[in-house]
DNA sequence: GCCAACGTTGGC
DNA sequence: GCCAACGTTGGC
């Protein structure tokens, strides 16, 4: 199983909204970036991801599960763009802030640090475990 | 609110 | 196919 990170501005789509969708999940639509799309194409049902709030909060707030494979993005007729559906699994015990991540040298290679603009990113198994530890969920 | 970093677009 | 111009994102 692989791990991912989904970034969203809370004023556009927040963890609370994602949670409210329950096990039905929601399309992660609106991505218009090839790198991000390509990662979504690599995702498999059952993969887990972090849900990150950008801008104001700048913290990882919860865990999501991929519940469909990549399919056309319903918000556009442009067939270049695809997305997956994700559902909320649970919130982190303690959110892990960008500051926390930057303070830990073991997480210096995270895409979140190196390429802060990429909205869908892979997370390595090591990074996944470390962040769960920082969240008090290990 | 500013600005650096990055991706995309379009003229040549 | 290159690259300048432009738009967007997101941390600060």
PDB file of C-alpha atoms (C1' of nucleotides) in Angstrom:
ATOM      1  CA  UNK A   1       0.000   0.000   0.000  1.00  0.00           C
ATOM      2  CA  UNK A   2       1.183   3.490  -0.797  1.00  0.00           C
ATOM      3  CA  UNK A   3       0.694   6.710   1.104  1.00  0.00           C
ATOM      4  CA  UNK A   4      -0.235  10.164  -0.126  1.00  0.00           C
ATOM      5  CA  UNK A   5      -0.926  13.703   0.991  1.00  0.00           C
ATOM      6  CA  UNK A   6      -3.853  15.836  -0.157  1.00  0.00           C
ATOM      7  CA  UNK A   7      -3.658  19.551   0.306  1.00  0.00           C
ATOM      8  CA  UNK A   8      -6.651  21.816   0.511  1.00  0.00           C
ATOM      9  CA  UNK A   9      -7.365  25.345   1.497  1.00  0.00           C
ATOM     10  CA  UNK A  10      -9.978  25.011   4.282  1.00  0.00           C
ATOM     11  CA  UNK A  11     -12.082  27.850   2.867  1.00  0.00           C
ATOM     12  CA  UNK A  12     -12.422  25.842  -0.351  1.00  0.00           C
ATOM     13  CA  UNK A  13     -12.744  22.311   1.015  1.00  0.00           C
ATOM     14  CA  UNK A  14     -12.105  21.551   4.675  1.00  0.00           C
ATOM     15  CA  UNK A  15     -11.601  18.448   6.772  1.00  0.00           C
ATOM     16  CA  UNK A  16     -15.005  19.090   8.371  1.00  0.00           C
ATOM     17  CA  UNK A  17     -16.656  19.026   4.963  1.00  0.00           C
ATOM     18  CA  UNK A  18     -14.762  15.877   4.059  1.00  0.00           C
ATOM     19  CA  UNK A  19     -15.820  14.228   7.338  1.00  0.00           C
ATOM     20  CA  UNK A  20     -19.449  15.195   6.728  1.00  0.00           C
ATOM     21  CA  UNK A  21     -19.380  13.115   3.542  1.00  0.00           C
ATOM     22  CA  UNK A  22     -18.722  10.041   5.668  1.00  0.00           C
ATOM     23  CA  UNK A  23     -18.004   6.738   4.007  1.00  0.00           C
ATOM     24  CA  UNK A  24     -19.483   7.906   0.687  1.00  0.00           C
ATOM     25  CA  UNK A  25     -16.398  10.013   0.197  1.00  0.00           C
ATOM     26  CA  UNK A  26     -16.016  12.828  -2.268  1.00  0.00           C
ATOM     27  CA  UNK A  27     -14.341  13.458  -5.582  1.00  0.00           C
ATOM     28  CA  UNK A  28     -10.963  15.178  -5.190  1.00  0.00           C
ATOM     29  CA  UNK A  29     -11.754  17.354  -8.170  1.00  0.00           C
ATOM     30  CA  UNK A  30     -10.360  20.592  -9.485  1.00  0.00           C
ATOM     31  CA  UNK A  31      -6.769  19.436  -9.862  1.00  0.00           C
ATOM     32  CA  UNK A  32      -5.266  21.052 -12.962  1.00  0.00           C
ATOM     33  CA  UNK A  33      -1.695  19.993 -12.587  1.00  0.00           C
ATOM     34  CA  UNK A  34      -0.139  17.080 -14.452  1.00  0.00           C
ATOM     35  CA  UNK A  35       2.134  15.926 -11.646  1.00  0.00           C
ATOM     36  CA  UNK A  36      -0.755  15.830  -9.192  1.00  0.00           C
ATOM     37  CA  UNK A  37      -2.969  14.042 -11.712  1.00  0.00           C
ATOM     38  CA  UNK A  38      -0.304  11.473 -12.432  1.00  0.00           C
ATOM     39  CA  UNK A  39      -0.031  10.651  -8.747  1.00  0.00           C
ATOM     40  CA  UNK A  40      -3.794  10.163  -8.593  1.00  0.00           C
ATOM     41  CA  UNK A  41      -3.561   7.748 -11.526  1.00  0.00           C
ATOM     42  CA  UNK A  42      -1.086   5.708  -9.482  1.00  0.00           C
ATOM     43  CA  UNK A  43      -3.413   5.467  -6.493  1.00  0.00           C
ATOM     44  CA  UNK A  44      -5.230   2.269  -5.633  1.00  0.00           C
ATOM     45  CA  UNK A  45      -8.400   1.723  -3.652  1.00  0.00           C
ATOM     46  CA  UNK A  46      -7.451   1.260   0.000  1.00  0.00           C
ATOM     47  CA  UNK A  47      -4.363   3.503  -0.115  1.00  0.00           C
ATOM     48  CA  UNK A  48      -4.219   5.979   2.761  1.00  0.00           C
ATOM     49  CA  UNK A  49      -3.407   9.669   2.705  1.00  0.00           C
ATOM     50  CA  UNK A  50      -2.978  12.664   4.953  1.00  0.00           C
ATOM     51  CA  UNK A  51      -5.366  15.600   4.686  1.00  0.00           C
ATOM     52  CA  UNK A  52      -3.494  18.913   4.952  1.00  0.00           C
ATOM     53  CA  UNK A  53      -4.933  22.368   5.486  1.00  0.00           C
ATOM     54  CA  UNK A  54      -2.919  24.972   3.600  1.00  0.00           C
ATOM     55  CA  UNK A  55      -2.789  28.740   4.052  1.00  0.00           C
ATOM     56  CA  UNK A  56      -4.145  29.631   7.475  1.00  0.00           C
ATOM     57  CA  UNK A  57      -3.701  26.428   9.500  1.00  0.00           C
ATOM     58  CA  UNK A  58      -0.796  24.788   7.680  1.00  0.00           C
ATOM     59  CA  UNK A  59      -1.243  21.440   9.386  1.00  0.00           C
ATOM     60  CA  UNK A  60      -2.071  17.826   8.714  1.00  0.00           C
ATOM     61  CA  UNK A  61      -5.437  17.250  10.330  1.00  0.00           C
ATOM     62  CA  UNK A  62      -6.631  13.800   9.373  1.00  0.00           C
ATOM     63  CA  UNK A  63      -6.330  10.528   7.507  1.00  0.00           C
ATOM     64  CA  UNK A  64      -8.260   9.677   4.366  1.00  0.00           C
ATOM     65  CA  UNK A  65      -8.663   6.516   2.312  1.00  0.00           C
ATOM     66  CA  UNK A  66      -8.787   6.324  -1.470  1.00  0.00           C
ATOM     67  CA  UNK A  67     -12.170   4.813  -2.357  1.00  0.00           C
ATOM     68  CA  UNK A  68     -12.124   4.851  -6.180  1.00  0.00           C
ATOM     69  CA  UNK A  69      -9.475   4.627  -8.833  1.00  0.00           C
ATOM     70  CA  UNK A  70      -8.810   7.576 -11.120  1.00  0.00           C
ATOM     71  CA  UNK A  71     -11.784   8.619 -13.256  1.00  0.00           C
ATOM     72  CA  UNK A  72     -12.692  11.734 -15.275  1.00  0.00           C
ATOM     73  CA  UNK A  73     -13.062  14.915 -13.224  1.00  0.00           C
ATOM     74  CA  UNK A  74     -16.769  15.774 -13.274  1.00  0.00           C
ATOM     75  CA  UNK A  75     -16.069  19.496 -12.932  1.00  0.00           C
ATOM     76  CA  UNK A  76     -14.630  19.795 -16.434  1.00  0.00           C
ATOM     77  CA  UNK A  77     -15.255  18.537 -19.968  1.00  0.00           C
ATOM     78  CA  UNK A  78     -11.533  18.524 -20.583  1.00  0.00           C
ATOM     79  CA  UNK A  79     -10.644  14.836 -20.657  1.00  0.00           C
ATOM     80  CA  UNK A  80      -7.068  15.471 -19.596  1.00  0.00           C
ATOM     81  CA  UNK A  81      -8.155  15.807 -15.983  1.00  0.00           C
ATOM     82  CA  UNK A  82      -8.901  12.880 -13.744  1.00  0.00           C
ATOM     83  CA  UNK A  83      -9.329  12.419 -10.040  1.00  0.00           C
ATOM     84  CA  UNK A  84      -9.970   9.836  -7.345  1.00  0.00           C
ATOM     85  CA  UNK A  85     -12.577   9.791  -4.584  1.00  0.00           C
ATOM     86  CA  UNK A  86     -11.441   9.899  -0.974  1.00  0.00           C
ATOM     87  CA  UNK A  87     -13.229   9.393   2.335  1.00  0.00           C
ATOM     88  CA  UNK A  88     -12.309  10.546   5.817  1.00  0.00           C
ATOM     89  CA  UNK A  89     -10.990   7.780   8.073  1.00  0.00           C
ATOM     90  CA  UNK A  90     -10.265   9.639  11.301  1.00  0.00           C
ATOM     91  CA  UNK A  91      -8.736  12.870  12.553  1.00  0.00           C
ATOM     92  CA  UNK A  92      -5.230  12.904  13.983  1.00  0.00           C
ATOM     93  CA  UNK A  93      -5.075  12.934  17.775  1.00  0.00           C
ATOM     94  CA  UNK A  94      -2.933  16.044  17.495  1.00  0.00           C
ATOM     95  CA  UNK A  95      -2.593  17.923  14.187  1.00  0.00           C
ATOM     96  CA  UNK A  96       0.962  18.039  12.869  1.00  0.00           C
ATOM     97  CA  UNK A  97       1.896  21.517  11.744  1.00  0.00           C
ATOM     98  CA  UNK A  98       4.199  22.518   8.922  1.00  0.00           C
ATOM     99  CA  UNK A  99       6.382  24.014  11.643  1.00  0.00           C
ATOM    100  CA  UNK A 100       6.601  20.612  13.360  1.00  0.00           C
ATOM    101  CA  UNK A 101       7.554  18.975  10.082  1.00  0.00           C
ATOM    102  CA  UNK A 102      10.209  21.567   9.270  1.00  0.00           C
ATOM    103  CA  UNK A 103      11.627  21.229  12.782  1.00  0.00           C
ATOM    104  CA  UNK A 104      12.314  17.521  12.257  1.00  0.00           C
ATOM    105  CA  UNK A 105      15.379  16.900  10.082  1.00  0.00           C
ATOM    106  CA  UNK A 106      14.092  13.400   9.270  1.00  0.00           C
ATOM    107  CA  UNK A 107      11.221  15.026   7.382  1.00  0.00           C
ATOM    108  CA  UNK A 108      13.339  17.500   5.436  1.00  0.00           C
ATOM    109  CA  UNK A 109      12.797  15.569   2.201  1.00  0.00           C
ATOM    110  CA  UNK A 110       9.019  15.676   2.318  1.00  0.00           C
ATOM    111  CA  UNK A 111       7.470  17.085  -0.827  1.00  0.00           C
ATOM    112  CA  UNK A 112       5.460  19.357   1.432  1.00  0.00           C
ATOM    113  CA  UNK A 113       8.733  21.037   2.407  1.00  0.00           C
ATOM    114  CA  UNK A 114      10.518  20.826  -0.930  1.00  0.00           C
ATOM    115  CA  UNK A 115       7.667  21.672  -3.279  1.00  0.00           C
ATOM    116  CA  UNK A 116       5.001  23.348  -1.244  1.00  0.00           C
ATOM    117  CA  UNK A 117       2.838  24.085  -4.258  1.00  0.00           C
ATOM    118  CA  UNK A 118       2.127  20.514  -5.311  1.00  0.00           C
ATOM    119  CA  UNK A 119      -1.394  19.709  -4.132  1.00  0.00           C
ATOM    120  CA  UNK A 120      -1.263  15.912  -4.343  1.00  0.00           C
ATOM    121  CA  UNK A 121       1.945  14.267  -3.220  1.00  0.00           C
ATOM    122  CA  UNK A 122       3.433  10.886  -2.331  1.00  0.00           C
ATOM    123  CA  UNK A 123       4.512  10.175   1.261  1.00  0.00           C
ATOM    124  CA  UNK A 124       7.152   7.532   2.018  1.00  0.00           C
ATOM    125  CA  UNK A 125       6.456   4.768   4.581  1.00  0.00           C
ATOM    126  CA  UNK A 126       9.085   6.307   6.878  1.00  0.00           C
ATOM    127  CA  UNK A 127       7.502   9.748   6.673  1.00  0.00           C
ATOM    128  CA  UNK A 128       4.071   8.249   7.259  1.00  0.00           C
ATOM    129  CA  UNK A 129       5.142   6.537  10.483  1.00  0.00           C
ATOM    130  CA  UNK A 130       7.053   9.572  11.745  1.00  0.00           C
ATOM    131  CA  UNK A 131       4.096  11.869  11.274  1.00  0.00           C
ATOM    132  CA  UNK A 132       1.789   9.439  13.033  1.00  0.00           C
ATOM    133  CA  UNK A 133       4.261   9.501  15.923  1.00  0.00           C
ATOM    134  CA  UNK A 134       4.283  13.294  15.984  1.00  0.00           C
ATOM    135  CA  UNK A 135       0.482  13.180  15.990  1.00  0.00           C
ATOM    136  CA  UNK A 136       0.437  10.908  19.019  1.00  0.00           C
ATOM    137  CA  UNK A 137      -1.121   8.127  16.945  1.00  0.00           C
ATOM    138  CA  UNK A 138       1.796   5.721  16.750  1.00  0.00           C
TER     139      UNK A 138
ATOM    140  C1'  DG B   1      -0.583  41.846   1.523  1.00  0.00           C
ATOM    141  C1'  DC B   2       3.719  40.579  -0.482  1.00  0.00           C
ATOM    142  C1'  DC B   3       6.550  37.929  -3.122  1.00  0.00           C
ATOM    143  C1'  DA B   4       9.181  33.733  -4.506  1.00  0.00           C
ATOM    144  C1'  DA B   5       8.592  29.547  -6.830  1.00  0.00           C
ATOM    145  C1'  DC B   6       6.574  27.133 -10.103  1.00  0.00           C
ATOM    146  C1'  DG B   7       3.587  25.730 -14.055  1.00  0.00           C
ATOM    147  C1'  DT B   8       1.324  26.982 -18.258  1.00  0.00           C
ATOM    148  C1'  DT B   9       0.605  29.511 -22.415  1.00  0.00           C
ATOM    149  C1'  DG B  10       1.559  31.350 -26.726  1.00  0.00           C
ATOM    150  C1'  DG B  11       4.472  33.906 -30.043  1.00  0.00           C
ATOM    151  C1'  DC B  12       8.337  33.239 -32.693  1.00  0.00           C
TER     152       DC B  12
ATOM    153  C1'  DG C   1      11.285  23.672 -29.472  1.00  0.00           C
ATOM    154  C1'  DC C   2      12.566  27.756 -26.908  1.00  0.00           C
ATOM    155  C1'  DC C   3      11.595  31.188 -23.811  1.00  0.00           C
ATOM    156  C1'  DA C   4       9.268  35.412 -22.158  1.00  0.00           C
ATOM    157  C1'  DA C   5       5.103  36.666 -20.105  1.00  0.00           C
ATOM    158  C1'  DC C   6       1.667  35.656 -17.245  1.00  0.00           C
ATOM    159  C1'  DG C   7      -1.235  33.467 -13.591  1.00  0.00           C
ATOM    160  C1'  DT C   8      -1.554  30.852  -9.373  1.00  0.00           C
ATOM    161  C1'  DT C   9      -0.237  28.954  -5.084  1.00  0.00           C
ATOM    162  C1'  DG C  10       1.004  29.169  -0.501  1.00  0.00           C
ATOM    163  C1'  DG C  11       4.384  30.439   3.121  1.00  0.00           C
ATOM    164  C1'  DC C  12       5.719  34.340   5.496  1.00  0.00           C
TER     165       DC C  12
END
